[in-house]
Short mmCIF file of C-alpha atoms and ligand atoms in Angstrom, two decimals:
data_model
loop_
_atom_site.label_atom_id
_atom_site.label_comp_id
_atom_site.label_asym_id
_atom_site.label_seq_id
_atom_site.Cartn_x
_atom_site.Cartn_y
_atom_site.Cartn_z
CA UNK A 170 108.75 -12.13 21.59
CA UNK A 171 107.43 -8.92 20.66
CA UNK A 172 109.09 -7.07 23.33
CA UNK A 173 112.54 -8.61 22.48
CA UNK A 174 111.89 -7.36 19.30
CA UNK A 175 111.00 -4.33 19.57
CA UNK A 176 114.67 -4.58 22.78
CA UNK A 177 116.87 -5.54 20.01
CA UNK A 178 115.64 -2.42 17.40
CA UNK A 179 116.38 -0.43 20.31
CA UNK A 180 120.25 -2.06 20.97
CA UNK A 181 120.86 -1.23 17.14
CA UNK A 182 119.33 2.18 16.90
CA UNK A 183 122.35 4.41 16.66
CA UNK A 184 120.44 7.56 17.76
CA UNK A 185 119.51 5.39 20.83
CA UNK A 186 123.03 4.10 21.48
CA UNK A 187 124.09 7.93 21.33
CA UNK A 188 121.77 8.96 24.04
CA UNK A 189 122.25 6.08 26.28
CA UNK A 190 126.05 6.38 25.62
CA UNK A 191 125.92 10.16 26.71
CA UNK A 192 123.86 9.92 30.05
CA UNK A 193 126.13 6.43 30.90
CA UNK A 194 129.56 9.11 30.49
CA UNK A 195 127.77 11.84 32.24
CA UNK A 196 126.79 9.75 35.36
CA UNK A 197 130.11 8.61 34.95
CA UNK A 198 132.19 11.60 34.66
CA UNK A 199 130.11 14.01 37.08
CA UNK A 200 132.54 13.28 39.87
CA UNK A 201 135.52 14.18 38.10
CA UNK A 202 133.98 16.82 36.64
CA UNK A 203 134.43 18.54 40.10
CA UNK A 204 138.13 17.59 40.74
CA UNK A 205 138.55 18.50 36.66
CA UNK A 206 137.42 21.99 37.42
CA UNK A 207 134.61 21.71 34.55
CA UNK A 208 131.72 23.43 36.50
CA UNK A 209 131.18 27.32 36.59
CA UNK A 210 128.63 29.50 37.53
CA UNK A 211 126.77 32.17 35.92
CA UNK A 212 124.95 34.68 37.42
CA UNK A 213 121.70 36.12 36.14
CA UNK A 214 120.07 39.43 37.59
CA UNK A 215 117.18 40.33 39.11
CA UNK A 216 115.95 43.44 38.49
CA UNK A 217 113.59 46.06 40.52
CA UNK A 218 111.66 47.14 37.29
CA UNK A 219 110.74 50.34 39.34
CA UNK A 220 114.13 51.71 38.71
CA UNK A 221 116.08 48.73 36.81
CA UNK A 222 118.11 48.58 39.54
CA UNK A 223 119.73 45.07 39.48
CA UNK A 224 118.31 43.56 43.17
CA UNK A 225 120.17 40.29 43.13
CA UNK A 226 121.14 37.32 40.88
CA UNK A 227 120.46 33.81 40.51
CA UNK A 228 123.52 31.57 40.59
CA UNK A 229 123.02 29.19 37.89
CA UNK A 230 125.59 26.18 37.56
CA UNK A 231 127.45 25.39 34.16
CA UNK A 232 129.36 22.37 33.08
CA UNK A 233 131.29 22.28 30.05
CA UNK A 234 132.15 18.51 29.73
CA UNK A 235 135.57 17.59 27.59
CA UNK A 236 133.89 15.64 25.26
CA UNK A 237 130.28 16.93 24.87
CA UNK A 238 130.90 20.57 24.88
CA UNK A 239 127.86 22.26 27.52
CA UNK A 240 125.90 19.78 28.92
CA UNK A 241 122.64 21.98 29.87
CA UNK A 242 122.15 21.94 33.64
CA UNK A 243 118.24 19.79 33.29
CA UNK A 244 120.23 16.95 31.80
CA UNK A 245 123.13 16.34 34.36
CA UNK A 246 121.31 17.81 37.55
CA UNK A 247 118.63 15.13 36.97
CA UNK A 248 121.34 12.37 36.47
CA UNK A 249 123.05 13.63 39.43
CA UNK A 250 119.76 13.05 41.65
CA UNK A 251 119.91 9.58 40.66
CA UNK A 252 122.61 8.86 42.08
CA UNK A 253 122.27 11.25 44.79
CA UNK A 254 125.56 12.79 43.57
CA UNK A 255 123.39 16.26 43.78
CA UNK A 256 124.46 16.45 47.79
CA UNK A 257 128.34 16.92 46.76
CA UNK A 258 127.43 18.89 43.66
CA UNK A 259 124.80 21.11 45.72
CA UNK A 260 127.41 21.56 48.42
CA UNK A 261 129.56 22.44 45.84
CA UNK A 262 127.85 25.30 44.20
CA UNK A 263 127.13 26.33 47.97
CA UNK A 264 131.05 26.65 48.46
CA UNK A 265 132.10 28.74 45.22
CA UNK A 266 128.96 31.36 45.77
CA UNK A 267 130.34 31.89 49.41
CA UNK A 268 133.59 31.99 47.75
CA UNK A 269 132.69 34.93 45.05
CA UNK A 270 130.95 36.86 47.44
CA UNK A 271 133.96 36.94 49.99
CA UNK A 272 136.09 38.01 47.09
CA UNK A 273 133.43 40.74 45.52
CA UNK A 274 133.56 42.13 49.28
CA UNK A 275 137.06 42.44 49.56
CA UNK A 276 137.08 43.87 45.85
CA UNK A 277 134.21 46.35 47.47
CA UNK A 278 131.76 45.01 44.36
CA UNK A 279 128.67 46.39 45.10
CA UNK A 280 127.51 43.57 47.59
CA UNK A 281 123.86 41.60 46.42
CA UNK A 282 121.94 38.58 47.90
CA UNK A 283 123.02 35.78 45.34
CA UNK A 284 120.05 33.27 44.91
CA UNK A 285 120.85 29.12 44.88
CA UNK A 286 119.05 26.63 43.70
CA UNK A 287 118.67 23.19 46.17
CA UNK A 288 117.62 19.97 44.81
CA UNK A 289 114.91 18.48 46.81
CA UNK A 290 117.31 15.62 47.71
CA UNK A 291 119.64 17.86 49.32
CA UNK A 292 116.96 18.79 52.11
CA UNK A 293 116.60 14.90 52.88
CA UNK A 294 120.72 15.26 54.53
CA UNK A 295 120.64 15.68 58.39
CA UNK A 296 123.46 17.63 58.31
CA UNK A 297 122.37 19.85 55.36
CA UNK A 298 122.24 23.37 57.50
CA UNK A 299 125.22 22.39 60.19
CA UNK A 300 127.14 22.30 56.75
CA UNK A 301 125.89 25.07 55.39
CA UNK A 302 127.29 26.89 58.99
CA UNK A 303 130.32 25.67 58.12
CA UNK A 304 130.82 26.95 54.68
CA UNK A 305 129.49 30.19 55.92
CA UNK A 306 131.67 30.66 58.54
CA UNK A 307 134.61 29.43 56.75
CA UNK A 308 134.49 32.52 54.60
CA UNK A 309 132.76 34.77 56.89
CA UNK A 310 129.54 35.42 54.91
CA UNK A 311 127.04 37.68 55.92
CA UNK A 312 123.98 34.75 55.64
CA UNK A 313 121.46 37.59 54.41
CA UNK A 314 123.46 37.87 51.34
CA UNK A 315 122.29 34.43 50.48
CA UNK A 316 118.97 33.02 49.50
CA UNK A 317 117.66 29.62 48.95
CA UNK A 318 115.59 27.90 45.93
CA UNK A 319 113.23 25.56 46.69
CA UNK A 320 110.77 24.09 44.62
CA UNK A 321 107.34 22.59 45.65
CA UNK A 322 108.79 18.83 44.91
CA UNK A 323 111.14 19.49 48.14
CA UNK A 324 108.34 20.73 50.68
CA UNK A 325 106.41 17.31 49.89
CA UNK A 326 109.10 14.55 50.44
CA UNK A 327 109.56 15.20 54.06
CA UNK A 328 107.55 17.89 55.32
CA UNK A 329 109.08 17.82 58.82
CA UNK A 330 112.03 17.73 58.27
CA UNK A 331 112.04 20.44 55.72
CA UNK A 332 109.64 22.37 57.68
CA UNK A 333 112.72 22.71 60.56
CA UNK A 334 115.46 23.19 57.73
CA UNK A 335 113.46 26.02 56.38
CA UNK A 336 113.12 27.39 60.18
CA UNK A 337 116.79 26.98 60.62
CA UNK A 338 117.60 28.31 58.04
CA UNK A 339 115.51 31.51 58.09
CA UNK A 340 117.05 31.96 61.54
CA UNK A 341 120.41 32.28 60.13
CA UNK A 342 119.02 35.07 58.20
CA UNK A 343 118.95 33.18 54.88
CA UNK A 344 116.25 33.62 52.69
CA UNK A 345 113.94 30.91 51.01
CA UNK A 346 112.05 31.70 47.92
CA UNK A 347 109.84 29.44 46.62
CA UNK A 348 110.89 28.30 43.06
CA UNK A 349 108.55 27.54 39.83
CA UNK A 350 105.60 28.62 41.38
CA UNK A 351 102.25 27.93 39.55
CA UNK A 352 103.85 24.87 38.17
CA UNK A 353 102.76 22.25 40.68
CA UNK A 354 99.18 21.26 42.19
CA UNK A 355 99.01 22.69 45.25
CA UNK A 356 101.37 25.53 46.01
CA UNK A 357 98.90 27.77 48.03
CA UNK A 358 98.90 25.14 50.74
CA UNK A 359 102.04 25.11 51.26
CA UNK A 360 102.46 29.24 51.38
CA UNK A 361 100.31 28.71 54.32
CA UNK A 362 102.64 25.98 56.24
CA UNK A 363 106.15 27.24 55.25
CA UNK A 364 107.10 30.99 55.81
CA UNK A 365 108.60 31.92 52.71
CA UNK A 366 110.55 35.08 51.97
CA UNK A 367 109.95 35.42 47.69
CA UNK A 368 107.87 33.39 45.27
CA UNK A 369 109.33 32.95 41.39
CA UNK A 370 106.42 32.98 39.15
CA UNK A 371 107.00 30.03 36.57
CA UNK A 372 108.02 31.39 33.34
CA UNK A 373 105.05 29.36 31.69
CA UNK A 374 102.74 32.37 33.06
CA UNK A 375 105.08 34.96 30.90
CA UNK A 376 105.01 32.97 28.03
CA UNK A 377 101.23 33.10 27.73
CA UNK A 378 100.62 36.44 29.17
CA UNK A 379 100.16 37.84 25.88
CA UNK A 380 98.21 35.54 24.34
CA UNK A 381 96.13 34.52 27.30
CA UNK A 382 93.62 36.79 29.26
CA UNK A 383 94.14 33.91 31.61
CA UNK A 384 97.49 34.41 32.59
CA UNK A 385 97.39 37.30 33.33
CA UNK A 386 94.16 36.96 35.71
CA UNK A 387 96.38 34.27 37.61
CA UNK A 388 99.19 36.30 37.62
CA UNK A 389 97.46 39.24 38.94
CA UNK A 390 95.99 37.24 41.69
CA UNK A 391 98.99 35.71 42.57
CA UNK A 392 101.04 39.31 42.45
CA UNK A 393 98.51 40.45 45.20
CA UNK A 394 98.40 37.30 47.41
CA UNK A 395 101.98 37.33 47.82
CA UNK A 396 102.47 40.96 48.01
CA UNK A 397 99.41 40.75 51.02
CA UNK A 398 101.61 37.71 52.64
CA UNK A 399 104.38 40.08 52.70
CA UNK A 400 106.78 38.27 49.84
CA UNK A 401 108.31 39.43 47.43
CA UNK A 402 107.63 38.47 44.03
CA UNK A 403 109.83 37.34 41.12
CA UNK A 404 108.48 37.05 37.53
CA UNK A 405 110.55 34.59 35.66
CA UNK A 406 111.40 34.42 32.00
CA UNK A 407 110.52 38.29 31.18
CA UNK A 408 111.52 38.35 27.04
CA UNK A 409 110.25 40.85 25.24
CA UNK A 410 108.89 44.63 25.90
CA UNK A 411 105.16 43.29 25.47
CA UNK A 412 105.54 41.29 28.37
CA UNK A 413 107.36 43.73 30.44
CA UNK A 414 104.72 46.52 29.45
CA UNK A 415 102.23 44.12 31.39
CA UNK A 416 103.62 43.72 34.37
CA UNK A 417 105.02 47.33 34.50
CA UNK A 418 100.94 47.92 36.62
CA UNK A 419 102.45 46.67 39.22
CA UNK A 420 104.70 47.80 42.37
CA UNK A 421 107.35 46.00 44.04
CA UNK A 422 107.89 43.48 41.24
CA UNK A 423 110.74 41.89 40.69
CA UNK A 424 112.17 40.71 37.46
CA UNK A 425 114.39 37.92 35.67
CA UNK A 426 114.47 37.13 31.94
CA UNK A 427 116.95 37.23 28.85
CA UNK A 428 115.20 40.76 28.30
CA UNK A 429 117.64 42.25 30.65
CA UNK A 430 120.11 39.42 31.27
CA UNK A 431 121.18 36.15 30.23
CA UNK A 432 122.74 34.37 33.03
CA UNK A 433 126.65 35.50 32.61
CA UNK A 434 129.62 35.02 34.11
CA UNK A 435 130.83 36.55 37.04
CA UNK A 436 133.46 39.09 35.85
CA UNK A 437 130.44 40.69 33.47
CA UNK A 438 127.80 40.63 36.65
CA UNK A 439 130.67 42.58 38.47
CA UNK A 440 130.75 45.23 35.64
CA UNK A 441 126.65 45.81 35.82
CA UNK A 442 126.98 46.43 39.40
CA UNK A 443 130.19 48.60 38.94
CA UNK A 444 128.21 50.35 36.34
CA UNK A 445 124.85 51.06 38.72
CA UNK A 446 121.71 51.24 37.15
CA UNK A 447 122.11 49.63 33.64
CA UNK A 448 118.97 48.75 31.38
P1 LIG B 706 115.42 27.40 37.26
O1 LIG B 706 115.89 27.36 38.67
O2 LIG B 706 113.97 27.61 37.04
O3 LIG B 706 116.31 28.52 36.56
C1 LIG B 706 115.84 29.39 35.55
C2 LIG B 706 116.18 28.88 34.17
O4 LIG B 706 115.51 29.67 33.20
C3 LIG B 706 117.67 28.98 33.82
O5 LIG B 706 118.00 27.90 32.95
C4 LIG B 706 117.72 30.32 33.06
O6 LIG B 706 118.82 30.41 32.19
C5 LIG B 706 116.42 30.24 32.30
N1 LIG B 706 115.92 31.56 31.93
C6 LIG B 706 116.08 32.74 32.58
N2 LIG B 706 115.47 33.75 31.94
C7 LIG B 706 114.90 33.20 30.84
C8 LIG B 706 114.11 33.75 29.75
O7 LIG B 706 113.82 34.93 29.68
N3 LIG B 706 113.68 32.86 28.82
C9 LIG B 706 113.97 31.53 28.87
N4 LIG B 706 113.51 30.74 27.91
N5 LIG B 706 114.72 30.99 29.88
C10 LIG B 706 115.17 31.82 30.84
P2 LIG B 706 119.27 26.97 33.19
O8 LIG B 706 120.44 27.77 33.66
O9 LIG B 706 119.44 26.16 31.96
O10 LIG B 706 118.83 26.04 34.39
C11 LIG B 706 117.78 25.12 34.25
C12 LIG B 706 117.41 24.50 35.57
O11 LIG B 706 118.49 23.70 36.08
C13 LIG B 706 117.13 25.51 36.67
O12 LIG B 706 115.82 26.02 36.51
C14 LIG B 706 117.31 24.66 37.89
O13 LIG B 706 116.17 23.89 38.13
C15 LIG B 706 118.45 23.73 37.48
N6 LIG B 706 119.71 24.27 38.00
C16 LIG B 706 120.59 25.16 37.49
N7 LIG B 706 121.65 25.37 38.30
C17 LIG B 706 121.43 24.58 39.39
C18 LIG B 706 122.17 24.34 40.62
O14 LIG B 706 123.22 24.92 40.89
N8 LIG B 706 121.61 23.43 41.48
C19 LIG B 706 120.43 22.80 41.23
N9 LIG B 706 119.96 21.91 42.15
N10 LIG B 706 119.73 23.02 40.12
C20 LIG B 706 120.22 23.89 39.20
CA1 LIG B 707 115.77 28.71 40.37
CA1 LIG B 708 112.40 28.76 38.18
CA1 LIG B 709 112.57 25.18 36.64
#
């Protein structure tokens, strides 16, 4: 009786009935959204702090819904796993980076690996890489100019499987970086089973790296296990000058973080690599 209760407050409470309402139309209108032409993608560099040369970017997906303005990329990305509407979406955001950087090499942009994120569902499809071949060859894409996101989550559904997707892939001459690092329990495991090209320290390490003697400890001894596994490292959510000064110690670091670069659209990336070296 309780429970129906405490059921019926919740059918009533308009903040609730909002919420609900919103994720109901976003599972809802995901796959027009594609057909609607309501996605975009921003890029956001990655920058050699040695000589703030920009390295690369991280292709970062945007969808500005009709009725609820920008719907941040956590809230519908996590709906679309649900309903395993990710694999279209994923292959999606696949299609249009192949896309730009076909068009950026026949507008001879200054050509730079282009980073994309994978859900961990996507690596549970069979024919995840065969399709991936097929986008790439469809617009003729050099394969080193594009690198892979994976998070731990992904290496621990199905480890064999993943294990030869990774391979294949790596083959091709894509690149896998391992995403969030720090974040999950047992990372350094799987740096031992998977050969990984680049870890991307967590931006929870930056945030404390002032504050904590911790952090930085960690991210010191992380910086020199990857660097001695031969990866390179990212260092995610760089924000202010105090951080940077902190990680300026060491060599061969790479950098992403509103400091230098919000993710932006693709006509403003092309003008930072038009322009050179830029911050
Ligand atoms: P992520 O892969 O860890 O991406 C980095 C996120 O951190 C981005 O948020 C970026 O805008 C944000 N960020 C970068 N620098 C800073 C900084 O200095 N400070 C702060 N506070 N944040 C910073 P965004 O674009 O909102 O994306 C959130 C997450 O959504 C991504 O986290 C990723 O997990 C997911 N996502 C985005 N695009 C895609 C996609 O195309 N496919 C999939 N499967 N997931 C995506
Ligand atoms: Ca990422
Ligand atoms: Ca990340
Ligand atoms: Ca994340």
């Amino acid at each position: 009786v309780k429970d129906e209760g405490r059921n019926n407050y919740q059918f009533f409470d308009p903040t609730l009935d909002v919420d609900n309402y919103k994720k109901f139309s976003i599972a809802n209108d995901l796959r027009k959204a594609i057909k609607n032409d309501e996605f975009s993608i921003h890029y956001q560099p990655k920058v050699n702090i040695q000589n703030n040369q920009i390295i690369g970017a991280e292709a970062l997906i945007r969808w500005n819904h009709p009725v609820w303005g920008n719907v941040p990329p956590i809230e519908f990305i996590t709906i679309a796993e649900e309903t395993w509407f990710i694999n279209e979406l994923g292959h999606w955001v696949f299609e249009s980076v192949c896309q730009q950087l076909k068009l950026w090499e026949k507008e001879r942009v200054p050509q730079i690996p282009i980073a994309i994120n994978f859900s961990p569902i996507q690596f549970l499809q069979q024919n995840l890489v065969e399709n991936l071949i097929t986008v790439i060859n469809k617009y003729d894409i050099d394969p080193q100019l594009i690198e892979v996101e994976v998070t731990e989550t992904a290496l621990l559904n199905n480890e064999q499987q993943v294990h030869s997707i990774i391979e294949e892939m790596r083959e091709l001459g894509i690149k896998v970086a391992l995403d969030d690092f720090g974040t999950g329990y047992s990372s350094l495991v799987y740096l031992k089973k998977f050969k990984i090209d680049a870890l991307k320290v967590d931006q929870y390490f930056l945030k404390n790296i002032t504050i904590e003697k911790n952090s930085q400890q960690i991210l010191d001894a992380v910086v020199k296990l990857a660097h001695s596994l031969n990866m390179t490292v990212v260092v995610e959510g760089v924000e202010t000058n105090e951080q940077l000064e902190l990680i300026y110690q060491y060599k061969d670091l790479i950098v992403q973080g509103y400091l230098f670069s919000k993710p932006i659209p693709a006509i403003e990336l092309v003008d930072l690599l038009r322009n050179g070296q830029c911050f």
